[in-house]
PDB file of C-alpha atoms in Angstrom:
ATOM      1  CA  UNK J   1     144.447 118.634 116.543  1.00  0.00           C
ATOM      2  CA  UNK J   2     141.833 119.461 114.255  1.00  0.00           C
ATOM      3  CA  UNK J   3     140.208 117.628 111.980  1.00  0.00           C
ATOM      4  CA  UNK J   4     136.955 115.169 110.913  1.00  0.00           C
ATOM      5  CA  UNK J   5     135.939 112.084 112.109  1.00  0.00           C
ATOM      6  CA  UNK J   6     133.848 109.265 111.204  1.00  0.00           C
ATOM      7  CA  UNK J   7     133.252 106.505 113.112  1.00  0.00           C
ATOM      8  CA  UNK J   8     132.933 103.628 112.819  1.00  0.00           C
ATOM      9  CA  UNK J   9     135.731 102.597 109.843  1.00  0.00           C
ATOM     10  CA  UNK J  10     133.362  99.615 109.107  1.00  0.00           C
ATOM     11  CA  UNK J  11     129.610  98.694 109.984  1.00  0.00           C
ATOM     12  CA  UNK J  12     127.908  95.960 109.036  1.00  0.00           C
ATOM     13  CA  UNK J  13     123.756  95.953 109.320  1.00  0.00           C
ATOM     14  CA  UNK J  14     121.434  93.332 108.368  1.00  0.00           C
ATOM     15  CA  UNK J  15     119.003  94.319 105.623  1.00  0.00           C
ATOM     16  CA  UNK J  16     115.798  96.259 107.094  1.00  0.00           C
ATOM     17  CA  UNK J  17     117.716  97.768 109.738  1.00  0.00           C
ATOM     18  CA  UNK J  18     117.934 101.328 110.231  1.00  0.00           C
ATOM     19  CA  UNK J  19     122.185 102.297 110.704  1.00  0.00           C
ATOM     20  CA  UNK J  20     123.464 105.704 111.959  1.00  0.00           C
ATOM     21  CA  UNK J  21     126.905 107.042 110.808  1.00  0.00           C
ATOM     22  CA  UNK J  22     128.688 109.596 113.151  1.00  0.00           C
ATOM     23  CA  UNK J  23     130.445 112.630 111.625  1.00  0.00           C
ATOM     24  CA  UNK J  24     131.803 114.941 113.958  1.00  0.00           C
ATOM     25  CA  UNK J  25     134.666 118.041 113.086  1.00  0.00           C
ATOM     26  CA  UNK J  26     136.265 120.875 115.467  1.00  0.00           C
ATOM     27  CA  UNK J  27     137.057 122.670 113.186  1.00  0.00           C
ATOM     28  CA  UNK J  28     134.609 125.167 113.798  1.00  0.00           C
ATOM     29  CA  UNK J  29     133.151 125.061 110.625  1.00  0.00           C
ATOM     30  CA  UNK J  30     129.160 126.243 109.749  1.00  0.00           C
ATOM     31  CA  UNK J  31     128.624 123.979 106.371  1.00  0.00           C
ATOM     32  CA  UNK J  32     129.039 120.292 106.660  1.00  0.00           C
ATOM     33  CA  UNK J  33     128.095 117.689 103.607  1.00  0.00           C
ATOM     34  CA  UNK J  34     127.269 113.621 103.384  1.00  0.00           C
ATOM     35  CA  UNK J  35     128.472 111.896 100.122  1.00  0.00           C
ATOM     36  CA  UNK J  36     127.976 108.285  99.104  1.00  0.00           C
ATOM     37  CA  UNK J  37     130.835 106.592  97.178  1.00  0.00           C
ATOM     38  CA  UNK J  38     130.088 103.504  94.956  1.00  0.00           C
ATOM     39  CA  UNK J  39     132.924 101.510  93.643  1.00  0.00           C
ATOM     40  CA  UNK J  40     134.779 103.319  90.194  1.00  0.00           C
ATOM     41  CA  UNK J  41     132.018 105.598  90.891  1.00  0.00           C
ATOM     42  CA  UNK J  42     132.602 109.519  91.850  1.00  0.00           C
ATOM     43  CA  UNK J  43     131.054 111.287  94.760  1.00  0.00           C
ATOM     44  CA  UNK J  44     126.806 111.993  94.983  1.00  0.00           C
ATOM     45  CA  UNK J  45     125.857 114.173  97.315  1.00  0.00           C
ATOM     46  CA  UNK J  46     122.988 112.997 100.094  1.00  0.00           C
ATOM     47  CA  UNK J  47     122.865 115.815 102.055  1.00  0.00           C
ATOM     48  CA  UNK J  48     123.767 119.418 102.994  1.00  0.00           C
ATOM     49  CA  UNK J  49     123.524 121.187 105.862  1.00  0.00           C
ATOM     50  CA  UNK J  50     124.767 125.456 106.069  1.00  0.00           C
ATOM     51  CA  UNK J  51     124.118 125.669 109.760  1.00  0.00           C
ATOM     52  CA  UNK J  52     122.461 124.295 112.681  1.00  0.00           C
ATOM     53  CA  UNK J  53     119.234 122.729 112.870  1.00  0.00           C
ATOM     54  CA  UNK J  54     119.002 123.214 108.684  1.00  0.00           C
ATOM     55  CA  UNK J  55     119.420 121.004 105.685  1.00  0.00           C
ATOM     56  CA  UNK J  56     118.839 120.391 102.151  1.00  0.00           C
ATOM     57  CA  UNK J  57     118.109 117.485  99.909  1.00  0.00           C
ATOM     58  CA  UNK J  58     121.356 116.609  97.612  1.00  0.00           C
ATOM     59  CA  UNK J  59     121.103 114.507  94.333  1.00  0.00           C
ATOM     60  CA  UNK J  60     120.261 111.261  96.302  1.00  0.00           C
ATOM     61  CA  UNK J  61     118.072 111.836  99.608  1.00  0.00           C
ATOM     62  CA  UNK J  62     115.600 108.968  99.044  1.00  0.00           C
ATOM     63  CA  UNK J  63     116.390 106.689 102.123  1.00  0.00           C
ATOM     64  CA  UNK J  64     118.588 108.901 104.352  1.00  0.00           C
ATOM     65  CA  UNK J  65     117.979 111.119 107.199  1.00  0.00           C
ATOM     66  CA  UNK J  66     120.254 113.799 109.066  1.00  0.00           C
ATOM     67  CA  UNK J  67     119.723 116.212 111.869  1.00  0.00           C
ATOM     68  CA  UNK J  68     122.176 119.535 112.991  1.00  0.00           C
ATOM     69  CA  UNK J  69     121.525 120.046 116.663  1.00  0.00           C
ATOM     70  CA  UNK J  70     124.941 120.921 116.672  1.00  0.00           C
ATOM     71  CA  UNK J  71     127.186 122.676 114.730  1.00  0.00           C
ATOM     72  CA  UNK J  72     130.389 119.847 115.807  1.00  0.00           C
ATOM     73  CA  UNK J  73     128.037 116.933 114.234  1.00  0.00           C
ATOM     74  CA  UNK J  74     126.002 115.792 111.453  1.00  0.00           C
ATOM     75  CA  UNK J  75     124.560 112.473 112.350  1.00  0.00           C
ATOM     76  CA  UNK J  76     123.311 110.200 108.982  1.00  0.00           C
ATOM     77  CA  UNK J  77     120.981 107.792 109.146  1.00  0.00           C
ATOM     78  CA  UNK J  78     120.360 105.061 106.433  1.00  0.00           C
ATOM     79  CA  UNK J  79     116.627 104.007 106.702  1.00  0.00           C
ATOM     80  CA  UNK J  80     115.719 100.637 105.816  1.00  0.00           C
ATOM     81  CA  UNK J  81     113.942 102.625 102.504  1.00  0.00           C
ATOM     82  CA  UNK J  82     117.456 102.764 100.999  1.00  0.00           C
ATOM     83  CA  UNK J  83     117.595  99.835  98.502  1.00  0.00           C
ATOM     84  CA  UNK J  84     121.095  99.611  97.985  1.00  0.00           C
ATOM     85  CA  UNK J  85     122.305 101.052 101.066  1.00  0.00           C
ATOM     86  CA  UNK J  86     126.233  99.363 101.056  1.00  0.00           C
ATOM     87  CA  UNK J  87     128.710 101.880  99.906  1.00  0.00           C
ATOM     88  CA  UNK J  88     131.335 104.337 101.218  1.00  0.00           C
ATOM     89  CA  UNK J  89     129.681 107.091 102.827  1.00  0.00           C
ATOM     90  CA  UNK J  90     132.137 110.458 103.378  1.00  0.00           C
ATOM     91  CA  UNK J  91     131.261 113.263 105.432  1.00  0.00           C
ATOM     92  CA  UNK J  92     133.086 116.900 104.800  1.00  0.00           C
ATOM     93  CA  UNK J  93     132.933 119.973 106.407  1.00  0.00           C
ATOM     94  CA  UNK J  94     133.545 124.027 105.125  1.00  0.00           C
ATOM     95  CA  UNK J  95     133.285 127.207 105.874  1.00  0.00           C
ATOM     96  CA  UNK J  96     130.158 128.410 104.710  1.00  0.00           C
ATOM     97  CA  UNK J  97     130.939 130.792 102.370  1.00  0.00           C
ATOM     98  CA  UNK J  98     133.816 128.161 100.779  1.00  0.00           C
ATOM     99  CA  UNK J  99     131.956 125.528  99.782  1.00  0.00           C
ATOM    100  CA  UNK J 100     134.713 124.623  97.410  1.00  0.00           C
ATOM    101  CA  UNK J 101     137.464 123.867  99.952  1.00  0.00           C
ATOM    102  CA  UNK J 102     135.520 121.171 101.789  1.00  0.00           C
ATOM    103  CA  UNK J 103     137.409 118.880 104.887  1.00  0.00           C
ATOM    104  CA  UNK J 104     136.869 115.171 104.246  1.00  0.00           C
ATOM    105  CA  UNK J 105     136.850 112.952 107.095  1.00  0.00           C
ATOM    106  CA  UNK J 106     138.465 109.288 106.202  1.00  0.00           C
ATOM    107  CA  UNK J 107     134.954 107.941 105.683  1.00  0.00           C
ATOM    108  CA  UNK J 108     132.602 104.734 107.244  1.00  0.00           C
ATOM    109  CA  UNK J 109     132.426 101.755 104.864  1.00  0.00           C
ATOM    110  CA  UNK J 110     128.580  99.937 105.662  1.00  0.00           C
ATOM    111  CA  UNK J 111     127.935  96.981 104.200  1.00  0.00           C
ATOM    112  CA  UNK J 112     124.524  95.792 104.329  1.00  0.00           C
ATOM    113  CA  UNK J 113     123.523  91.617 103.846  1.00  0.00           C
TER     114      UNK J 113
ATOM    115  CA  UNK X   1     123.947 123.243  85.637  1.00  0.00           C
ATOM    116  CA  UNK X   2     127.976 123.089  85.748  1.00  0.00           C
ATOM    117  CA  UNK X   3     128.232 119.536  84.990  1.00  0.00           C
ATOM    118  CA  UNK X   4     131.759 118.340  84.911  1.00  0.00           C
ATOM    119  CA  UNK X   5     133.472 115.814  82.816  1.00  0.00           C
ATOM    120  CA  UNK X   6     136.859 114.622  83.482  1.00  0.00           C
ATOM    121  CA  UNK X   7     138.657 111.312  81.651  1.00  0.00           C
ATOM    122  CA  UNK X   8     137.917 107.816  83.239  1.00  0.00           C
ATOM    123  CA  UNK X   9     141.868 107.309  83.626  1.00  0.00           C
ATOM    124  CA  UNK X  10     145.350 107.779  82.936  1.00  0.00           C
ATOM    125  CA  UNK X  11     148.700 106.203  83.077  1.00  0.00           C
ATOM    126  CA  UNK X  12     152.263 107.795  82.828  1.00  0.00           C
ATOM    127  CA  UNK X  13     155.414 107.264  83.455  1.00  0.00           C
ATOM    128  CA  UNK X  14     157.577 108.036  87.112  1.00  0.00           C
ATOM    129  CA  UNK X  15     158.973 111.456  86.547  1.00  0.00           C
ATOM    130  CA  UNK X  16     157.237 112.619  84.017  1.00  0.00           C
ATOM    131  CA  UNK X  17     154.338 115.770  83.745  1.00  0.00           C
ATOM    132  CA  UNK X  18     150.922 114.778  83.796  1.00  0.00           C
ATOM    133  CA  UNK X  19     148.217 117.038  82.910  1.00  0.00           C
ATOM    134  CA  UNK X  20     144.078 116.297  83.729  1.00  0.00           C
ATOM    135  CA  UNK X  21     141.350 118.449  82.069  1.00  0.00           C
ATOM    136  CA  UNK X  22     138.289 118.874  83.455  1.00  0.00           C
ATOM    137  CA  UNK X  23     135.427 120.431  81.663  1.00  0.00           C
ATOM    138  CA  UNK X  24     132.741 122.708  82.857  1.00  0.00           C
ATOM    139  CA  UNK X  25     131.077 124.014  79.950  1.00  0.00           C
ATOM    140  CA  UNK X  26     128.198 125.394  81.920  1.00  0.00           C
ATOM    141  CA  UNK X  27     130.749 126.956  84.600  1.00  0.00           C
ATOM    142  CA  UNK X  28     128.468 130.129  86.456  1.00  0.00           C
ATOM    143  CA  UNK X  29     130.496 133.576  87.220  1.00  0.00           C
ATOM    144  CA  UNK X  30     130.227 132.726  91.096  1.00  0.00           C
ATOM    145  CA  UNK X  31     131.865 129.249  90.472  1.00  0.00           C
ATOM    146  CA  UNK X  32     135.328 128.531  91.859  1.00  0.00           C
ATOM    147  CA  UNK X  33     137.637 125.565  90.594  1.00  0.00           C
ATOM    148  CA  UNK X  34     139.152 123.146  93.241  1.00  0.00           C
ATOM    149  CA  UNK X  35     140.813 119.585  92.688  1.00  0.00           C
ATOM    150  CA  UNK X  36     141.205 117.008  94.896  1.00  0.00           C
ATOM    151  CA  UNK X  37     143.072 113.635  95.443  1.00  0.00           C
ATOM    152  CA  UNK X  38     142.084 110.023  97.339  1.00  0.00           C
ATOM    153  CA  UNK X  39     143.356 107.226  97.498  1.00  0.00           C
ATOM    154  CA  UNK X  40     142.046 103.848  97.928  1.00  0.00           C
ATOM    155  CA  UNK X  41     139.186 103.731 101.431  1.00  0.00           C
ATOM    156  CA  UNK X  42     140.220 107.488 102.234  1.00  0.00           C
ATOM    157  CA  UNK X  43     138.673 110.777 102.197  1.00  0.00           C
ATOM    158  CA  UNK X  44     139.703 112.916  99.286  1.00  0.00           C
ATOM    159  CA  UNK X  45     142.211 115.166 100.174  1.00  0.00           C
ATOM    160  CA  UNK X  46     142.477 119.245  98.667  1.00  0.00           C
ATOM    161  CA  UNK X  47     145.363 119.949  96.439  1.00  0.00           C
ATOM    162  CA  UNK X  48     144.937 123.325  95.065  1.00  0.00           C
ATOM    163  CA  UNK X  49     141.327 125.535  93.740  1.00  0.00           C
ATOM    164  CA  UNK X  50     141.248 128.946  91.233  1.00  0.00           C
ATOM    165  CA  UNK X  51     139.207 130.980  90.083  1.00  0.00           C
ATOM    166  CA  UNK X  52     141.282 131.840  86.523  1.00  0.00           C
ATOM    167  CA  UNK X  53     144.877 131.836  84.677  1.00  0.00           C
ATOM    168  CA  UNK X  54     147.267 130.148  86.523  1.00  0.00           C
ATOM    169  CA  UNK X  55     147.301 128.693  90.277  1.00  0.00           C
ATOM    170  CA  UNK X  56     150.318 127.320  91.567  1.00  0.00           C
ATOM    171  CA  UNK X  57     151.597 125.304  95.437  1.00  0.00           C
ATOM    172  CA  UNK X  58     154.023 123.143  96.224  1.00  0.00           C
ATOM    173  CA  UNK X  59     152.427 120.243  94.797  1.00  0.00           C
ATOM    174  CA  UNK X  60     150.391 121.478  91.712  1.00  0.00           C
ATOM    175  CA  UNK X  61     149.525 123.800  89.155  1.00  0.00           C
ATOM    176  CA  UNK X  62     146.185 124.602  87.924  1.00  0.00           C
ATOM    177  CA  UNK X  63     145.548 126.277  84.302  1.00  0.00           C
ATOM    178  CA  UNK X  64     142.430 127.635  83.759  1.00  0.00           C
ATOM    179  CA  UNK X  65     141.546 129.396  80.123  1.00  0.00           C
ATOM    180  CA  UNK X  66     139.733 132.864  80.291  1.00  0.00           C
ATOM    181  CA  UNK X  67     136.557 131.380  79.266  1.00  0.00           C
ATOM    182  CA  UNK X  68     136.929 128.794  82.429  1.00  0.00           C
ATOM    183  CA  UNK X  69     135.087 126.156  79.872  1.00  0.00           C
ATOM    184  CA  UNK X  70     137.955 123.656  81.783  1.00  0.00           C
ATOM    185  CA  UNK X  71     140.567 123.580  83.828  1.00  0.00           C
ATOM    186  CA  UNK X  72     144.239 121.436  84.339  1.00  0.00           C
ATOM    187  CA  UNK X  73     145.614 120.234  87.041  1.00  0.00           C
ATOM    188  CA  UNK X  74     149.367 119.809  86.216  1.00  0.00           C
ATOM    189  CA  UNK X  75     151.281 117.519  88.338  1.00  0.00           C
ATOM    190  CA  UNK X  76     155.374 117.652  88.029  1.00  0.00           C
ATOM    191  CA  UNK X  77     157.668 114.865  88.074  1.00  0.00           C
ATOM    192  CA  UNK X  78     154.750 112.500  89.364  1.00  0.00           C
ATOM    193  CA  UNK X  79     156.005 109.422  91.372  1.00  0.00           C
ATOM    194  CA  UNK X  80     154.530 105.736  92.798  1.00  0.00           C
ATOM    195  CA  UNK X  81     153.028 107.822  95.260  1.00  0.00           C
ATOM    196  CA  UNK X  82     150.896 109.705  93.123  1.00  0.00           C
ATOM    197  CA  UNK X  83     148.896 106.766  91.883  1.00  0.00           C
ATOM    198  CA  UNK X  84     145.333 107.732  92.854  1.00  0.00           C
ATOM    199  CA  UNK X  85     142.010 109.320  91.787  1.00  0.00           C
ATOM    200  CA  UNK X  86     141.806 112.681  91.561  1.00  0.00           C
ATOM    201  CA  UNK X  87     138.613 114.967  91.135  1.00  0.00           C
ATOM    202  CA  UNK X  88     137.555 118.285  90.063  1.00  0.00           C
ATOM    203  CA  UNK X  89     134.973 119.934  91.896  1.00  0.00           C
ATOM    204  CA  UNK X  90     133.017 123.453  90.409  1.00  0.00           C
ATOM    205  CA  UNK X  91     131.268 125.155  93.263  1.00  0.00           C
ATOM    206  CA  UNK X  92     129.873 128.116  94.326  1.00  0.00           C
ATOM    207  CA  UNK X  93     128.480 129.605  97.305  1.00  0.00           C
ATOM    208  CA  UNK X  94     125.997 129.564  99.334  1.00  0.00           C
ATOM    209  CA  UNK X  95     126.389 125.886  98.895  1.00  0.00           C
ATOM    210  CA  UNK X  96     123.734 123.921  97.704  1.00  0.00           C
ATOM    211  CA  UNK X  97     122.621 120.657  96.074  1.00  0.00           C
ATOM    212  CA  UNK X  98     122.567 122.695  92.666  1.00  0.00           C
ATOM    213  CA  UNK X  99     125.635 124.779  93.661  1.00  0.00           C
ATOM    214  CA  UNK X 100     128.252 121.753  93.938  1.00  0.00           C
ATOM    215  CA  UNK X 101     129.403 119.418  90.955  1.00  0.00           C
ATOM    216  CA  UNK X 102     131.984 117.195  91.456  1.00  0.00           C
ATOM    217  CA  UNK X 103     133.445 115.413  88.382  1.00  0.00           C
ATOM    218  CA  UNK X 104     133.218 111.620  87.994  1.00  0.00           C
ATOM    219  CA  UNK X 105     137.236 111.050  89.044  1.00  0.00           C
ATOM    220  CA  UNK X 106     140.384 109.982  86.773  1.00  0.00           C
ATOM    221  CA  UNK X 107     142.218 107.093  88.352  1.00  0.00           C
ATOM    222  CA  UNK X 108     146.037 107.942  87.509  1.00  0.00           C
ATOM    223  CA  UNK X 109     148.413 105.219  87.269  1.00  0.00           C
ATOM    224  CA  UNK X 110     152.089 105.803  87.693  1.00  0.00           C
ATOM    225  CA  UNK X 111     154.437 103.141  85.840  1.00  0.00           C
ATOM    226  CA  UNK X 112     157.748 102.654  87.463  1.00  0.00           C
TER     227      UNK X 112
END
């Protein structure tokens, strides 16, 4: 069964502490994304990644960090540099040439006190 | 830059048509059209994309003018079920930071 997943649903991190989010899809697809969700608010991209082991800057990088090592998983951490780091964070994956028909996986919810 | 600007919400009726423009006044040649749905702590989930005129599946239409300055998602006979936000998204590829716009949402309510 194919598909995108995100774990965990929920993740709660003390302020100053670094957090990972997991993002994995089989879906054997080259382009995979990171958005961050606010409430009422649409969706910003953080970061962007075409194939393994590259990535570009979205609208809002400040505070986050991703890697590629593999082309299943796109790993985002939120640095304790993030000042408002609590949101929904989605992760989405494409084929690389169809960057408009993007895979959404069902998305972590951090909350950070 | 194809910024996109879609209406903060919208309510209607169960059964009836509802229609949801999205403009892209800055839409590039390259650019292709593609709407999406989500509901409530989900991922947003495709409903239908085009490139011009008319695009049509078993759940939507989309109408896009021959200047592509917008586009409208048309969804028939909408019911409870439909109740959710739904975005356009103007992209292009290779993918990019500057090559992907998505709009800011309209939140759809349906009225029994």
């Amino acid at each position: 069964d194919g598909g995108i997943t995100q774990s965990p649903k929920y993740l709660f991190r003390k302020e100053g502490q670094n957090v990972t989010l997991s993002c994995e899809q089989n879906l054997n697809h080259d382009a995979m994304y990171w958005y961050r969700q606010d409430p009422g608010q649409g969706l910003r991209l953080i970061y962007y990644s075409q194939i393994v082991n590259d990535f570009q800057k979205g609208d809002i990088a400040e505070g986050y960090s991703v890697s590629r090592e593999k082309k299943e998983s796109f790993p985002l951490t939120v640095t304790s540099a993030q000042k408002n780091p609590t949101a929904f964070y989605l992760c989405a994956s494409s084929i690389g040439q169809k960057p408009n028909e993007q895979y959404f996986g069902p998305g972590t919810r951090l909350t950070v006190t | 830059l194809a910024k996109t600007t879609q209406p903060i919400s919208m309510d209607s009726y169960e059964g009836q048509e509802v229609n949801i423009t999205c403009s892209h006044n800055n839409i590039a040649t390259n650019d292709y059209i593609t709407w999406y749905q989500q509901f409530p702590s989900q991922g947003p989930r495709f409903i239908i994309q085009g490139y011009k005129t008319k695009v049509t599946n078993e759940v939507a239409s989309l109408f896009i003018p021959a200047d592509r300055k917008s586009s409208t998602l048309s969804l028939p006979r909408v019911s409870l079920s439909d109740t959710a936000v739904y975005y356009c998204l103007v992209a292009r590829a290779p993918a990019g930071a500057n090559n992907l716009f998505f709009g800011t949402g309209t939140r759809l309510t349906v009225i029994p």
